[in-house]
Amino acid sequence: MNPISKIPSSEITPEETFLNRRFFMKTAIWAGSAVATGGMYRAFSPRSDVKSTGSEIATVVDSTFQSSLGADEKVNSFGEIAGYNNYYEFSTDKSAVAAKAKDFVTDPWSVEVGGLVGKPRVFGLEDLLKMESEERVYRFRCVEGWSMVIPWVGFPLAKLLSLVEPRSEATHVAFETYYDLKQMPDAGSAGIDLPYVEGLRMDEAMHPLTLLATGLYGKTLPNQNGAPIRLVVPWKYGFKSIKSVVKITLTNREPPTTWSLANPGEYGFYSNVNPKVDHPRWSQAKERRIGEAGSRETLMFNGYEAQVAHLYAGMNFEEDF
Ligand SMILES: Nc1nc2c(c(=O)[nH]1)N[C@H]1C(S)=C(S)[C@@H](COP(=O)(O)O)O[C@H]1N2
Ligand SMILES: [Mo]
């Protein structure tokens, strides 16, 4: 069986038909393994929770792992998601990233996972694609004030971490992006230190919402979206969702992160979406959903409060922002 995202993104079908077709694919795929993986089958089965969004697009709403989208929320188009990107290694111009990243080589690829683990391991691209298990339709909120709804394909980060057997001293997980000036000739003028680095607390990393994405819209992840594998942490501002990951290190201290290194007064380690704590230079109370006129209220933890608020009990978000 081919991993879901082996279909090249160039063979994209119109998004109006895609999700329905994916229901089919998934039904076929999971029917074959339902007995062996009963738990997973329940989690990803499209049989329940198919919701019409008022447009042609049907949305997979999995009540186990994601907050339902509101009746007025629809999935962004492939063109919107793959045409408006922050990926500073390629360009600081969001509409130029796709073209600049077009020839980025993402195969072969490997991700080195080590640090405070029992079984350090280098995962090749094939190993990673074989772990693809589900589609997650998530809200995605950039700290700059725009947002989208994105149908990712991937697998929980917890699944990969469990394979390397984290040691009990590990408190945090550090991530690093691929970096090569030859392939990223504009990276020198990005204005941030590279390689791009990010981090999560261990409990955040193990949370079932935290995804390693290997595709979107049922296709291979486009280069500009962080091919071949990127993190997605839907309750945090978009910059935590580090792209094109090559290294994952378990550690016993809070790892450095690119945006708080660049500007510690404006960007903290946690970066949880929070409409009540403004960025020093702008309000975070509202957002502009790409493709829509007007603005929307930003939701606490980006709408995932019920699933993640317990991780931060007692924390002062004005200080730990
Ligand atoms: N390596 C790397 N990862 C990155 C970035 C980047 O510039 N470099 N930008 C971040 C920011 S600010 C956002 S909003 C998201 C954008 O992801 P998208 O283009 O898939 O929407 O990627 C994040 N991950
Ligand atoms: Mo962002």
GROMACS .gro file of C-alpha atoms and ligand atoms in nm:
model
  346
    1MET     CA    1   0.000   0.000   0.000
    2ASN     CA    2   0.136   0.338  -0.093
    3PRO     CA    3   0.144   0.600   0.177
    4ILE     CA    4  -0.138   0.847   0.125
    5SER     CA    5   0.085   1.139   0.035
    6LYS     CA    6   0.280   0.958  -0.237
    7ILE     CA    7   0.046   1.115  -0.490
    8PRO     CA    8   0.247   1.412  -0.620
    9SER     CA    9   0.092   1.749  -0.545
   10SER     CA   10   0.111   1.830  -0.917
   11GLU     CA   11  -0.171   1.581  -0.970
   12ILE     CA   12  -0.396   1.779  -0.747
   13THR     CA   13  -0.768   1.739  -0.802
   14PRO     CA   14  -1.006   2.028  -0.750
   15GLU     CA   15  -1.059   2.066  -0.380
   16GLU     CA   16  -1.435   2.058  -0.431
   17THR     CA   17  -1.413   1.687  -0.501
   18PHE     CA   18  -1.107   1.594  -0.302
   19LEU     CA   19  -1.241   1.540   0.046
   20ASN     CA   20  -1.519   1.316  -0.071
   21ARG     CA   21  -1.272   1.115  -0.273
   22ARG     CA   22  -1.049   1.089   0.031
   23PHE     CA   23  -1.335   0.944   0.233
   24PHE     CA   24  -1.336   0.667  -0.023
   25MET     CA   25  -0.962   0.616  -0.012
   26LYS     CA   26  -0.960   0.607   0.363
   27THR     CA   27  -1.248   0.368   0.383
   28ALA     CA   28  -1.059   0.136   0.151
   29ILE     CA   29  -0.730   0.176   0.333
   30TRP     CA   30  -0.868   0.134   0.680
   31ALA     CA   31  -1.101  -0.148   0.590
   32GLY     CA   32  -0.792  -0.356   0.528
   33SER     CA   33  -0.643  -0.289   0.867
   34ALA     CA   34  -0.943  -0.235   1.086
   35VAL     CA   35  -0.895  -0.555   1.280
   36ALA     CA   36  -0.526  -0.502   1.347
   37THR     CA   37  -0.564  -0.139   1.448
   38GLY     CA   38  -0.911  -0.116   1.591
   39GLY     CA   39  -0.831   0.190   1.798
   40MET     CA   40  -0.687   0.386   1.511
   41TYR     CA   41  -0.969   0.286   1.282
   42ARG     CA   42  -1.215   0.437   1.520
   43ALA     CA   43  -1.017   0.758   1.533
   44PHE     CA   44  -0.982   0.811   1.159
   45SER     CA   45  -1.294   0.654   1.023
   46PRO     CA   46  -1.486   0.897   0.807
   47ARG     CA   47  -1.813   0.717   0.870
   48SER     CA   48  -1.924   0.951   1.144
   49ASP     CA   49  -1.893   1.328   1.171
   50VAL     CA   50  -1.910   1.419   0.806
   51LYS     CA   51  -2.018   1.777   0.805
   52SER     CA   52  -2.127   1.999   0.524
   53THR     CA   53  -1.976   2.344   0.546
   54GLY     CA   54  -2.228   2.512   0.323
   55SER     CA   55  -1.992   2.505   0.027
   56GLU     CA   56  -1.914   2.204  -0.190
   57ILE     CA   57  -1.648   2.100   0.057
   58ALA     CA   58  -1.724   1.829   0.307
   59THR     CA   59  -1.518   1.852   0.624
   60VAL     CA   60  -1.391   1.563   0.828
   61VAL     CA   61  -1.464   1.649   1.187
   62ASP     CA   62  -1.311   1.404   1.428
   63SER     CA   63  -1.451   1.485   1.768
   64THR     CA   64  -1.179   1.285   1.941
   65PHE     CA   65  -0.892   1.498   1.824
   66GLN     CA   66  -1.012   1.832   1.702
   67SER     CA   67  -1.266   2.086   1.796
   68SER     CA   68  -1.540   2.097   1.539
   69LEU     CA   69  -1.525   2.378   1.294
   70GLY     CA   70  -1.810   2.622   1.320
   71ALA     CA   71  -2.089   2.597   1.067
   72ASP     CA   72  -1.952   2.912   0.902
   73GLU     CA   73  -1.595   2.782   0.873
   74LYS     CA   74  -1.475   2.614   0.557
   75VAL     CA   75  -1.151   2.453   0.454
   76ASN     CA   76  -0.921   2.688   0.265
   77SER     CA   77  -0.849   2.606  -0.097
   78PHE     CA   78  -0.529   2.429  -0.198
   79GLY     CA   79  -0.427   2.745  -0.382
   80GLU     CA   80  -0.464   2.958  -0.070
   81ILE     CA   81  -0.270   2.715   0.148
   82ALA     CA   82   0.009   2.659  -0.105
   83GLY     CA   83   0.027   3.018  -0.229
   84TYR     CA   84   0.061   3.228   0.088
   85ASN     CA   85   0.348   3.104   0.301
   86ASN     CA   86   0.594   3.202   0.567
   87TYR     CA   87   0.919   3.020   0.495
   88TYR     CA   88   1.195   3.274   0.551
   89GLU     CA   89   1.471   3.045   0.421
   90PHE     CA   90   1.323   3.089   0.072
   91SER     CA   91   1.171   3.437   0.087
   92THR     CA   92   1.016   3.684   0.328
   93ASP     CA   93   0.754   3.758   0.061
   94LYS     CA   94   0.463   3.522   0.129
   95SER     CA   95   0.353   3.504  -0.232
   96ALA     CA   96   0.708   3.440  -0.360
   97VAL     CA   97   0.790   3.139  -0.139
   98ALA     CA   98   0.621   2.878  -0.361
   99ALA     CA   99   0.822   2.966  -0.672
  100LYS     CA  100   1.150   3.002  -0.481
  101ALA     CA  101   1.104   2.663  -0.313
  102LYS     CA  102   1.000   2.485  -0.632
  103ASP     CA  103   1.328   2.293  -0.681
  104PHE     CA  104   1.401   2.222  -0.316
  105VAL     CA  105   1.522   1.860  -0.293
  106THR     CA  106   1.319   1.669  -0.033
  107ASP     CA  107   1.399   1.313  -0.136
  108PRO     CA  108   1.620   1.153  -0.009
  109TRP     CA  109   1.553   1.291   0.338
  110SER     CA  110   1.624   1.181   0.690
  111VAL     CA  111   1.528   1.293   1.038
  112GLU     CA  112   1.775   1.226   1.317
  113VAL     CA  113   1.603   1.166   1.652
  114GLY     CA  114   1.825   1.156   1.958
  115GLY     CA  115   1.924   1.318   2.285
  116LEU     CA  116   1.769   1.180   2.604
  117VAL     CA  117   1.624   0.866   2.447
  118GLY     CA  118   1.682   0.496   2.489
  119LYS     CA  119   1.690   0.419   2.117
  120PRO     CA  120   1.827   0.703   1.904
  121ARG     CA  121   1.741   0.651   1.540
  122VAL     CA  122   1.765   0.805   1.195
  123PHE     CA  123   1.433   0.787   1.012
  124GLY     CA  124   1.443   0.780   0.633
  125LEU     CA  125   1.166   0.933   0.424
  126GLU     CA  126   1.009   0.593   0.357
  127ASP     CA  127   0.994   0.515   0.731
  128LEU     CA  128   0.820   0.846   0.792
  129LEU     CA  129   0.568   0.815   0.509
  130LYS     CA  130   0.478   0.466   0.628
  131MET     CA  131   0.370   0.618   0.959
  132GLU     CA  132   0.106   0.839   0.792
  133SER     CA  133  -0.218   0.746   0.954
  134GLU     CA  134  -0.468   1.024   0.939
  135GLU     CA  135  -0.608   1.347   0.814
  136ARG     CA  136  -0.659   1.637   1.051
  137VAL     CA  137  -0.850   1.946   0.952
  138TYR     CA  138  -0.706   2.215   1.179
  139ARG     CA  139  -0.738   2.587   1.223
  140PHE     CA  140  -0.401   2.751   1.169
  141ARG     CA  141  -0.336   3.099   1.315
  142CYS     CA  142  -0.027   3.305   1.229
  143VAL     CA  143   0.094   3.553   1.491
  144GLU     CA  144   0.067   3.821   1.220
  145GLY     CA  145  -0.312   3.800   1.239
  146TRP     CA  146  -0.417   3.581   0.946
  147SER     CA  147  -0.557   3.230   0.964
  148MET     CA  148  -0.664   2.936   0.751
  149VAL     CA  149  -0.828   2.595   0.786
  150ILE     CA  150  -0.597   2.324   0.655
  151PRO     CA  151  -0.656   1.953   0.589
  152TRP     CA  152  -0.322   1.802   0.689
  153VAL     CA  153  -0.215   1.443   0.638
  154GLY     CA  154   0.031   1.299   0.887
  155PHE     CA  155   0.071   1.121   1.219
  156PRO     CA  156   0.100   1.219   1.585
  157LEU     CA  157   0.448   1.326   1.695
  158ALA     CA  158   0.390   1.101   1.999
  159LYS     CA  159   0.400   0.799   1.767
  160LEU     CA  160   0.754   0.883   1.651
  161LEU     CA  161   0.872   0.974   2.001
  162SER     CA  162   0.748   0.647   2.146
  163LEU     CA  163   0.967   0.459   1.896
  164VAL     CA  164   1.286   0.618   2.035
  165GLU     CA  165   1.183   0.558   2.398
  166PRO     CA  166   1.218   0.895   2.573
  167ARG     CA  167   1.416   0.879   2.899
  168SER     CA  168   1.243   1.001   3.213
  169GLU     CA  169   1.479   1.303   3.244
  170ALA     CA  170   1.358   1.443   2.910
  171THR     CA  171   1.145   1.752   2.975
  172HIS     CA  172   1.151   1.918   2.629
  173VAL     CA  173   1.182   1.842   2.260
  174ALA     CA  174   1.398   2.055   2.026
  175PHE     CA  175   1.346   2.071   1.648
  176GLU     CA  176   1.568   2.193   1.368
  177THR     CA  177   1.497   2.274   1.002
  178TYR     CA  178   1.718   2.177   0.708
  179TYR     CA  179   1.950   2.460   0.611
  180ASP     CA  180   2.165   2.495   0.300
  181LEU     CA  181   2.246   2.830   0.139
  182LYS     CA  182   2.296   2.659  -0.198
  183GLN     CA  183   1.934   2.550  -0.201
  184MET     CA  184   1.812   2.856  -0.011
  185PRO     CA  185   2.010   3.140  -0.169
  186ASP     CA  186   1.789   3.415  -0.021
  187ALA     CA  187   1.827   3.283   0.334
  188GLY     CA  188   2.113   3.525   0.403
  189SER     CA  189   1.868   3.816   0.389
  190ALA     CA  190   1.598   3.647   0.600
  191GLY     CA  191   1.687   3.861   0.901
  192ILE     CA  192   1.676   3.567   1.144
  193ASP     CA  193   1.943   3.324   1.261
  194LEU     CA  194   1.929   2.994   1.075
  195PRO     CA  195   1.883   2.701   1.089
  196TYR     CA  196   1.533   2.766   1.216
  197VAL     CA  197   1.483   2.602   1.554
  198GLU     CA  198   1.177   2.538   1.768
  199GLY     CA  199   1.081   2.355   2.084
  200LEU     CA  200   0.796   2.209   2.284
  201ARG     CA  201   0.756   2.093   2.640
  202MET     CA  202   0.736   1.713   2.660
  203ASP     CA  203   0.365   1.711   2.748
  204GLU     CA  204   0.291   1.941   2.452
  205ALA     CA  205   0.493   1.717   2.223
  206MET     CA  206   0.307   1.407   2.342
  207HIS     CA  207  -0.038   1.567   2.310
  208PRO     CA  208  -0.255   1.384   2.055
  209LEU     CA  209  -0.328   1.709   1.865
  210THR     CA  210   0.044   1.759   1.790
  211LEU     CA  211   0.107   1.634   1.441
  212LEU     CA  212   0.396   1.564   1.209
  213ALA     CA  213   0.248   1.652   0.870
  214THR     CA  214   0.364   1.481   0.553
  215GLY     CA  215   0.085   1.598   0.326
  216LEU     CA  216  -0.211   1.821   0.274
  217TYR     CA  217  -0.530   1.777   0.075
  218GLY     CA  218  -0.437   1.410   0.054
  219LYS     CA  219  -0.126   1.492  -0.150
  220THR     CA  220   0.246   1.515  -0.090
  221LEU     CA  221   0.329   1.824   0.114
  222PRO     CA  222   0.425   2.111  -0.120
  223ASN     CA  223   0.781   2.236  -0.066
  224GLN     CA  224   0.657   2.577   0.043
  225ASN     CA  225   0.450   2.418   0.320
  226GLY     CA  226   0.751   2.241   0.471
  227ALA     CA  227   0.811   1.925   0.269
  228PRO     CA  228   0.875   1.650   0.330
  229ILE     CA  229   0.781   1.666   0.699
  230ARG     CA  230   0.683   1.952   0.929
  231LEU     CA  231   0.539   2.002   1.273
  232VAL     CA  232   0.181   2.125   1.325
  233VAL     CA  233   0.076   2.248   1.670
  234PRO     CA  234  -0.274   2.387   1.609
  235TRP     CA  235  -0.326   2.571   1.941
  236LYS     CA  236  -0.004   2.774   1.903
  237TYR     CA  237   0.087   3.057   1.669
  238GLY     CA  238   0.203   2.933   1.330
  239PHE     CA  239   0.573   2.994   1.386
  240LYS     CA  240   0.589   2.702   1.631
  241SER     CA  241   0.501   2.473   1.338
  242ILE     CA  242   0.856   2.431   1.211
  243LYS     CA  243   0.902   2.317   0.852
  244SER     CA  244   1.127   2.063   0.677
  245VAL     CA  245   1.249   1.905   0.999
  246VAL     CA  246   1.584   1.722   0.997
  247LYS     CA  247   1.661   1.689   1.366
  248ILE     CA  248   1.459   1.617   1.681
  249THR     CA  249   1.641   1.618   2.014
  250LEU     CA  250   1.499   1.532   2.355
  251THR     CA  251   1.654   1.747   2.628
  252ASN     CA  252   1.621   1.843   2.994
  253ARG     CA  253   1.596   2.217   2.936
  254GLU     CA  254   1.381   2.464   2.745
  255PRO     CA  255   1.529   2.475   2.394
  256PRO     CA  256   1.605   2.801   2.210
  257THR     CA  257   1.346   2.905   1.951
  258THR     CA  258   1.408   3.117   1.643
  259TRP     CA  259   1.156   3.396   1.704
  260SER     CA  260   1.229   3.442   2.072
  261LEU     CA  261   1.603   3.451   1.990
  262ALA     CA  262   1.529   3.720   1.731
  263ASN     CA  263   1.300   3.924   1.956
  264PRO     CA  264   1.248   3.797   2.312
  265GLY     CA  265   1.021   4.087   2.407
  266GLU     CA  266   0.773   4.000   2.133
  267TYR     CA  267   0.788   3.620   2.108
  268GLY     CA  268   0.795   3.378   2.398
  269PHE     CA  269   0.855   3.006   2.424
  270TYR     CA  270   0.489   2.908   2.467
  271SER     CA  271   0.320   3.119   2.201
  272ASN     CA  272  -0.023   2.978   2.270
  273VAL     CA  273  -0.292   3.149   2.066
  274ASN     CA  274  -0.453   3.389   2.312
  275PRO     CA  275  -0.690   3.672   2.213
  276LYS     CA  276  -0.642   3.834   2.555
  277VAL     CA  277  -0.265   3.877   2.537
  278ASP     CA  278  -0.170   4.121   2.266
  279HIS     CA  279   0.153   4.127   2.072
  280PRO     CA  280   0.342   4.440   2.184
  281ARG     CA  281   0.275   4.599   1.845
  282TRP     CA  282  -0.076   4.476   1.762
  283SER     CA  283  -0.392   4.322   1.906
  284GLN     CA  284  -0.442   3.945   1.887
  285ALA     CA  285  -0.817   3.963   1.954
  286LYS     CA  286  -0.918   3.917   1.590
  287GLU     CA  287  -0.792   3.746   1.280
  288ARG     CA  288  -0.837   3.767   0.905
  289ARG     CA  289  -0.934   3.428   0.764
  290ILE     CA  290  -0.767   3.402   0.425
  291GLY     CA  291  -1.035   3.404   0.155
  292GLU     CA  292  -1.292   3.587   0.367
  293ALA     CA  293  -1.394   3.950   0.393
  294GLY     CA  294  -1.389   4.112   0.736
  295SER     CA  295  -1.249   3.952   1.048
  296ARG     CA  296  -1.321   3.680   1.302
  297GLU     CA  297  -1.278   3.667   1.676
  298THR     CA  298  -0.965   3.474   1.767
  299LEU     CA  299  -1.048   3.182   1.996
  300MET     CA  300  -0.857   3.093   2.313
  301PHE     CA  301  -0.598   2.828   2.223
  302ASN     CA  302  -0.723   2.872   1.867
  303GLY     CA  303  -1.041   2.683   1.955
  304TYR     CA  304  -0.866   2.385   2.117
  305GLU     CA  305  -0.913   2.504   2.475
  306ALA     CA  306  -1.107   2.196   2.586
  307GLN     CA  307  -0.822   1.971   2.472
  308VAL     CA  308  -0.517   2.167   2.591
  309ALA     CA  309  -0.603   2.417   2.868
  310HIS     CA  310  -0.513   2.161   3.136
  311LEU     CA  311  -0.151   2.167   3.020
  312TYR     CA  312  -0.120   2.526   3.140
  313ALA     CA  313  -0.314   2.523   3.468
  314GLY     CA  314  -0.189   2.799   3.696
  315MET     CA  315   0.029   2.962   3.435
  316ASN     CA  316   0.035   3.341   3.393
  317PHE     CA  317   0.002   3.405   3.021
  318GLU     CA  318   0.114   3.768   3.052
  319GLU     CA  319   0.451   3.642   3.175
  320ASP     CA  320   0.472   3.306   2.998
  321PHE     CA  321   0.356   3.420   2.657
  322LIG     N1  322   1.174   2.653   0.884
  322LIG     C1  323   1.073   2.741   0.893
  322LIG     N2  324   0.957   2.701   0.949
  322LIG     C2  325   0.853   2.788   0.959
  322LIG     C3  326   0.865   2.922   0.914
  322LIG     C4  327   0.990   2.960   0.853
  322LIG     O1  328   1.009   3.075   0.810
  322LIG     N3  329   1.091   2.866   0.844
  322LIG     N4  330   0.760   3.010   0.928
  322LIG     C5  331   0.661   2.979   1.034
  322LIG     C6  332   0.544   3.065   1.028
  322LIG     S1  333   0.561   3.225   1.085
  322LIG     C7  334   0.422   3.020   0.986
  322LIG     S2  335   0.282   3.116   0.996
  322LIG     C8  336   0.409   2.884   0.929
  322LIG     C9  337   0.347   2.894   0.788
  322LIG     O2  338   0.315   2.766   0.741
  322LIG     P1  339   0.241   2.748   0.602
  322LIG     O3  340   0.320   2.821   0.498
  322LIG     O4  341   0.234   2.602   0.577
  322LIG     O5  342   0.105   2.810   0.619
  322LIG     O6  343   0.533   2.815   0.919
  322LIG    C10  344   0.619   2.833   1.029
  322LIG     N5  345   0.736   2.745   1.014
  323MO      MO  346   0.345   3.301   1.124
   0.00000   0.00000   0.00000
